[in-house]
Amino acid sequence: MELGEKTVRKNYVFRGKIINVRRDDAMLPNGNACTREVVEHPGGACVLAVTEESVILVKQFRYAYGEELWEIPAGKLNAGEDPMRAALRELEEETGYCADSLELIFTIYPTPGYSDEKIYIYEAKEVAKGSAHPDEDEFLDVVRVPLEEAYAMVQDGRIKDGKTIIALQYRQLRG
Amino acid sequence: MELGEKTVRKNYVFRGKIINVRRDDAMLPNGNACTREVVEHPGGACVLAVTEESVILVKQFRYAYGEELWEIPAGKLNAGEDPMRAALRELEEETGYCADSLELIFTIYPTPGYSDEKIYIYEAKEVAKGSAHPDEDEFLDVVRVPLEEAYAMVQDGRIKDGKTIIALQYRQLRG
């Protein structure tokens, strides 16, 4: 079956700092007209960084949920930025840890229903301690959590962030 | 450290069929003013349904990405709808399979940077074949994929959808 939908006209309804929003006129595979709401996002990069059998997590208030969430270090891409460079930058800025190199382990699509965001998940090699220098106006706690404890936090729901669950389950599966 | 941010004023900039969008005036923990862009979404429900060592996947064109994606059966919640009811409905409507019961295995936050969407992931018990009756204007292929093949599709990147990766990793971890 041909499943594709065609864009008839892109209509921007909001242009923000983080996201743009469109309500497009589109055409279904059967030729029927429809509208499609789309959030444009530049994409994000994050890092699974393990040192001495502990994973580096950040605890951060997330305004949209009104909650503090546990996440692996992450940030959005600047325009045109290489995701690996962004991942290295966020790891160092947010946590003060640095890595010799990163390996891309996943490119995930977190919200296929309405957003074009892609999240690049890297695994850090040779993690070492430096010094954190978060953005002014960035507030977070950095914690080293033993892997077994982190796996338990995924299972009991204390870790809720999708990219963090994927990275930790990946690590657990590899053993 | 107190990490919370406070809403000063909610400002709606778009009200759509699937999402609403706000650009709020807010206050950081240090008292500085900031703006926060928020996508409001009613939430989604999805189902890991395995029968005879195969997982039921749907292949669907996703407009925001301009690609066909492999996903476990899923749909957004209607206003005030119980997520489990939504999950059962989507499984049956999209795939024609039904389940005796569902168990909630994850509540994930897919996009903490800008959206309030929560995705409820269920595991189906006693999956049986009925007959599909997708929404008019819903176009998708339903495929039963052997679990080992599905795990390989996660590893090699053919499966990109976050909730689907989480559900399959969960199943693989449980062995």
Coordinates of C-alpha atoms in Angstrom, one line a residue:
Chain A
M1 CA 0.0 0.0 0.0
E2 CA 1.3 3.5 -0.8
L3 CA 1.1 5.2 2.6
G4 CA 2.5 8.7 1.9
E5 CA 0.8 12.0 2.4
K6 CA 1.6 15.1 0.4
T7 CA 2.1 18.6 1.6
V8 CA -0.2 21.1 -0.2
R9 CA 0.8 24.2 1.7
K10 CA 2.9 24.9 4.8
N11 CA 1.3 27.4 7.2
Y12 CA 3.4 28.7 10.1
V13 CA 1.2 29.6 13.1
F14 CA 4.0 30.1 15.6
R15 CA 7.8 30.9 15.5
G16 CA 9.5 30.5 18.9
K17 CA 13.0 30.2 20.4
I18 CA 12.9 26.4 20.7
I19 CA 10.1 25.3 18.3
N20 CA 8.1 26.5 15.3
V21 CA 4.6 25.3 14.7
R22 CA 2.8 24.7 11.4
R23 CA -0.7 23.7 10.5
D24 CA -0.3 22.4 7.0
D25 CA -2.8 21.6 4.3
A26 CA -2.0 18.1 3.1
M27 CA -3.4 15.3 1.0
L28 CA -4.0 11.7 2.1
P29 CA -3.1 8.7 0.0
N30 CA -6.8 8.5 -1.1
G31 CA -6.7 12.1 -2.3
N32 CA -8.7 13.5 0.6
A33 CA -7.7 16.8 2.0
C34 CA -6.5 17.0 5.6
T35 CA -4.6 19.3 7.9
R36 CA -1.5 18.2 9.8
E37 CA -0.1 20.0 12.9
V38 CA 3.7 19.9 13.0
V39 CA 6.1 21.0 15.7
E40 CA 9.5 21.8 14.2
H41 CA 12.4 21.2 16.6
P42 CA 16.1 21.3 15.7
G43 CA 16.8 17.9 17.4
G44 CA 18.6 16.9 20.5
A45 CA 21.7 15.0 21.5
C46 CA 22.4 13.1 24.7
V47 CA 25.1 10.9 26.3
L48 CA 25.2 7.7 28.2
A49 CA 28.3 8.2 30.3
V50 CA 29.3 5.4 32.6
T51 CA 32.3 5.6 34.9
E52 CA 33.2 3.0 37.6
E53 CA 29.9 1.2 37.0
S54 CA 27.8 4.3 37.7
V55 CA 25.9 6.4 35.2
I56 CA 26.0 10.2 35.2
L57 CA 22.4 11.5 35.5
V58 CA 21.1 15.1 35.8
K59 CA 18.1 16.0 37.8
Q60 CA 16.4 19.0 36.3
F61 CA 13.0 20.8 36.6
R62 CA 11.1 20.5 33.4
Y63 CA 8.6 23.3 33.0
A64 CA 6.2 21.5 30.6
Y65 CA 5.7 18.7 33.2
G66 CA 6.1 20.8 36.3
E67 CA 8.3 18.1 37.7
E68 CA 12.0 17.3 38.3
L69 CA 13.1 14.6 36.0
W70 CA 16.2 12.3 36.0
E71 CA 17.9 12.3 32.6
I72 CA 21.1 11.5 30.9
P73 CA 23.0 14.8 30.0
A74 CA 21.2 16.3 26.9
G75 CA 20.6 19.4 25.0
K76 CA 19.1 20.7 21.8
L77 CA 21.2 21.2 18.7
N78 CA 22.1 24.7 17.6
A79 CA 21.3 25.4 14.0
G80 CA 23.4 23.2 11.7
E81 CA 25.3 21.8 14.7
D82 CA 26.8 18.3 14.4
P83 CA 25.0 16.2 17.0
M84 CA 28.2 14.6 18.3
R85 CA 29.7 18.0 19.0
A86 CA 26.5 19.0 20.8
A87 CA 26.6 15.8 22.9
L88 CA 30.2 16.4 23.9
R89 CA 29.4 20.0 24.8
E90 CA 26.4 19.2 26.9
L91 CA 28.2 16.4 28.8
E92 CA 31.0 18.8 29.7
E93 CA 28.9 21.9 30.4
E94 CA 26.2 20.2 32.4
T95 CA 28.2 17.7 34.3
G96 CA 31.9 18.6 34.2
Y97 CA 32.7 15.1 32.8
C98 CA 34.4 14.7 29.5
A99 CA 34.8 11.8 27.1
D100 CA 37.6 10.7 24.8
S101 CA 35.1 9.8 22.1
L102 CA 31.4 9.1 21.5
E103 CA 29.7 6.3 19.7
L104 CA 26.2 6.9 18.2
I105 CA 24.0 4.1 19.5
F106 CA 20.5 5.3 18.6
T107 CA 18.7 7.9 16.5
I108 CA 15.2 8.0 18.0
Y109 CA 11.9 9.6 16.9
P110 CA 10.2 10.4 20.2
T111 CA 6.9 11.9 19.1
P112 CA 6.0 10.8 15.6
G113 CA 2.4 12.0 15.9
Y114 CA 3.2 15.7 15.6
S115 CA 6.9 16.6 16.0
D116 CA 9.9 16.2 13.7
E117 CA 12.4 16.0 16.6
K118 CA 15.1 13.5 16.4
I119 CA 17.2 12.6 19.4
Y120 CA 20.8 11.3 18.9
I121 CA 21.9 9.0 21.7
Y122 CA 25.7 8.5 22.2
E123 CA 27.7 6.3 24.4
A124 CA 30.8 7.9 25.9
K125 CA 34.2 6.2 26.0
E126 CA 36.8 6.9 28.6
V127 CA 34.8 9.2 30.8
A128 CA 36.9 11.5 33.1
K129 CA 36.1 14.3 35.6
G130 CA 36.6 17.9 34.7
S131 CA 34.6 20.9 36.0
A132 CA 31.0 21.8 35.2
H133 CA 30.1 25.2 33.8
P134 CA 26.4 25.1 33.1
D135 CA 24.7 28.0 31.3
E136 CA 23.7 30.8 33.5
D137 CA 20.0 30.3 34.1
E138 CA 20.5 26.5 33.9
F139 CA 19.7 24.8 37.2
L140 CA 20.4 21.1 37.7
D141 CA 21.9 18.5 40.0
V142 CA 24.5 16.1 38.7
V143 CA 24.5 12.6 40.3
R144 CA 26.5 9.4 39.7
V145 CA 24.0 6.6 40.1
P146 CA 25.2 2.9 40.3
L147 CA 24.0 1.1 37.2
E148 CA 22.0 -1.5 39.1
E149 CA 20.2 1.3 41.0
A150 CA 19.5 3.1 37.7
Y151 CA 18.0 0.0 36.2
A152 CA 15.8 -0.3 39.2
M153 CA 14.7 3.3 38.8
V154 CA 13.6 2.5 35.2
Q155 CA 11.6 -0.5 36.4
D156 CA 9.9 1.3 39.3
G157 CA 9.1 4.4 37.3
R158 CA 11.4 6.9 39.0
I159 CA 13.1 7.4 35.7
K160 CA 10.4 8.6 33.2
D161 CA 12.4 10.2 30.4
G162 CA 12.2 8.2 27.2
K163 CA 15.7 8.7 25.9
T164 CA 17.2 7.9 29.3
I165 CA 15.1 4.6 29.5
I166 CA 16.3 3.6 26.1
A167 CA 20.0 4.3 26.9
L168 CA 19.8 2.4 30.2
Q169 CA 18.0 -0.6 28.8
Y170 CA 20.5 -0.7 26.0
R171 CA 23.3 -0.8 28.6
Q172 CA 21.5 -3.5 30.6
L173 CA 20.9 -5.6 27.6
R174 CA 24.6 -5.5 26.6
G175 CA 25.4 -6.7 30.1
Chain B
M1 CA 18.9 22.9 45.4
E2 CA 15.4 24.1 44.7
L3 CA 15.0 23.6 41.0
G4 CA 11.4 24.7 40.4
E5 CA 10.3 27.3 38.0
K6 CA 7.1 29.3 38.5
T7 CA 4.4 30.2 36.0
V8 CA 3.8 34.0 35.9
R9 CA 1.3 34.0 33.0
K10 CA 0.1 31.4 30.5
N11 CA -0.1 32.7 27.0
Y12 CA -1.8 30.6 24.3
V13 CA -0.3 31.2 20.8
F14 CA -2.0 28.3 19.0
R15 CA -5.0 26.0 19.6
G16 CA -5.2 23.0 17.2
K17 CA -6.9 19.6 16.9
I18 CA -4.0 17.6 18.3
I19 CA -1.9 20.2 20.2
N20 CA -2.2 23.6 21.9
V21 CA 0.9 25.8 22.1
R22 CA 1.8 28.3 24.8
R23 CA 4.6 30.8 25.4
D24 CA 4.5 31.4 29.1
D25 CA 6.1 34.1 31.2
A26 CA 7.9 32.2 34.0
M27 CA 10.4 32.8 36.8
L28 CA 13.6 30.8 37.3
P29 CA 14.7 29.6 40.7
N30 CA 17.0 32.6 41.0
G31 CA 14.1 35.0 40.4
N32 CA 15.1 35.9 36.8
A33 CA 12.3 36.1 34.3
C34 CA 12.2 33.7 31.4
T35 CA 9.8 32.5 28.7
R36 CA 8.9 28.8 28.3
E37 CA 7.4 27.3 25.1
V38 CA 5.1 24.5 25.9
V39 CA 3.2 22.0 23.6
E40 CA 0.1 20.7 25.3
H41 CA -0.9 17.2 24.1
P42 CA -3.6 15.0 25.6
G43 CA -1.2 12.0 25.9
G44 CA -1.0 8.7 24.2
A45 CA -1.4 5.0 24.8
C46 CA 0.2 2.0 23.1
V47 CA 0.3 -1.7 23.4
L48 CA 3.1 -4.3 23.3
A49 CA 1.1 -7.3 21.9
V50 CA 2.9 -10.6 21.4
T51 CA 1.4 -13.7 20.0
E52 CA 3.2 -16.9 19.1
E53 CA 6.6 -15.2 19.7
S54 CA 5.8 -12.4 17.2
V55 CA 5.0 -8.8 18.0
I56 CA 2.3 -6.9 16.3
L57 CA 3.7 -3.8 14.6
V58 CA 2.0 -1.2 12.4
K59 CA 3.8 0.6 9.5
Q60 CA 2.5 4.1 9.1
F61 CA 3.4 7.3 7.3
R62 CA 4.2 10.0 9.8
Y63 CA 3.7 13.4 8.3
A64 CA 6.1 15.3 10.6
Y65 CA 9.0 13.1 9.6
G66 CA 7.9 12.4 6.0
E67 CA 8.7 8.8 6.6
E68 CA 7.0 5.5 7.2
L69 CA 7.7 4.3 10.7
W70 CA 7.3 0.9 12.4
E71 CA 5.5 1.3 15.7
I72 CA 3.5 -0.7 18.2
P73 CA -0.2 0.1 18.0
A74 CA -0.9 3.5 19.5
G75 CA -3.2 6.4 19.6
K76 CA -3.8 9.7 21.3
L77 CA -6.2 9.9 24.2
N78 CA -9.5 11.5 23.8
A79 CA -10.3 14.2 26.4
G80 CA -10.6 12.6 29.8
E81 CA -10.2 9.1 28.4
D82 CA -8.8 6.3 30.5
P83 CA -5.4 5.3 28.9
M84 CA -6.0 1.6 29.2
R85 CA -9.3 2.0 27.4
A86 CA -7.6 4.0 24.6
A87 CA -4.9 1.3 24.3
L88 CA -7.5 -1.5 24.0
R89 CA -9.4 0.5 21.4
E90 CA -6.3 1.3 19.3
L91 CA -5.1 -2.3 19.3
E92 CA -8.5 -3.5 18.1
E93 CA -9.2 -0.7 15.6
E94 CA -5.8 -0.6 14.0
T95 CA -4.8 -4.2 14.0
G96 CA -7.9 -6.4 14.5
Y97 CA -6.2 -8.1 17.4
C98 CA -7.8 -8.0 20.9
A99 CA -6.5 -8.7 24.4
D100 CA -8.1 -10.2 27.5
S101 CA -6.3 -7.6 29.7
L102 CA -3.5 -5.0 29.6
E103 CA -0.8 -4.3 32.2
L104 CA 0.8 -0.9 32.4
I105 CA 4.5 -1.4 32.0
F106 CA 5.8 2.3 31.5
T107 CA 4.6 5.8 31.7
I108 CA 7.1 7.7 29.7
Y109 CA 7.9 11.4 29.1
P110 CA 9.1 11.5 25.5
T111 CA 10.0 15.2 25.1
P112 CA 10.7 16.9 28.4
G113 CA 12.2 20.0 26.8
Y114 CA 8.9 21.4 25.4
S115 CA 5.9 19.1 25.6
D116 CA 3.7 17.8 28.4
E117 CA 2.9 14.5 26.5
K118 CA 2.9 11.3 28.5
I119 CA 2.8 7.9 26.8
Y120 CA 1.3 5.0 28.6
I121 CA 2.8 1.7 27.4
Y122 CA 0.8 -1.5 28.1
E123 CA 1.6 -5.1 27.7
A124 CA -1.3 -7.2 26.3
K125 CA -2.3 -10.6 27.8
E126 CA -4.0 -13.4 25.8
V127 CA -3.8 -11.7 22.4
A128 CA -6.3 -13.1 19.8
K129 CA -7.2 -12.3 16.2
G130 CA -10.4 -10.3 15.5
S131 CA -11.0 -8.0 12.5
A132 CA -9.4 -4.5 12.0
H133 CA -11.6 -1.5 11.4
P134 CA -9.3 1.5 11.2
D135 CA -10.6 5.0 11.1
E136 CA -11.6 6.2 7.7
D137 CA -8.6 8.3 6.5
E138 CA -6.2 6.1 8.6
F139 CA -3.7 4.2 6.4
L140 CA -1.4 1.6 7.8
D141 CA 0.0 -1.9 7.3
V142 CA -0.2 -4.4 10.2
V143 CA 2.6 -6.9 10.3
R144 CA 3.5 -9.7 12.8
V145 CA 7.2 -9.6 13.2
P146 CA 9.1 -12.4 15.0
L147 CA 10.5 -11.1 18.3
E148 CA 14.2 -11.9 17.4
E149 CA 13.7 -10.0 14.1
A150 CA 12.1 -7.0 15.9
Y151 CA 15.1 -6.9 18.4
A152 CA 17.4 -6.8 15.4
M153 CA 15.4 -4.0 13.9
V154 CA 15.9 -1.9 17.0
Q155 CA 19.6 -2.6 17.0
D156 CA 20.2 -1.8 13.3
G157 CA 18.0 1.3 13.4
R158 CA 15.0 0.2 11.2
I159 CA 12.8 0.8 14.3
K160 CA 13.2 4.4 15.3
D161 CA 10.1 5.2 17.3
G162 CA 11.0 5.8 21.0
K163 CA 8.0 4.0 22.6
T164 CA 8.4 1.0 20.4
I165 CA 12.1 0.7 21.2
I166 CA 11.3 0.9 25.0
A167 CA 8.6 -1.8 24.8
L168 CA 10.8 -4.2 22.8
Q169 CA 13.9 -3.6 25.0
Y170 CA 11.6 -4.4 28.0
R171 CA 10.5 -7.6 26.4
Q172 CA 14.0 -8.6 25.5
L173 CA 15.3 -7.9 29.0
R174 CA 12.6 -10.0 30.5
G175 CA 13.7 -12.9 28.2

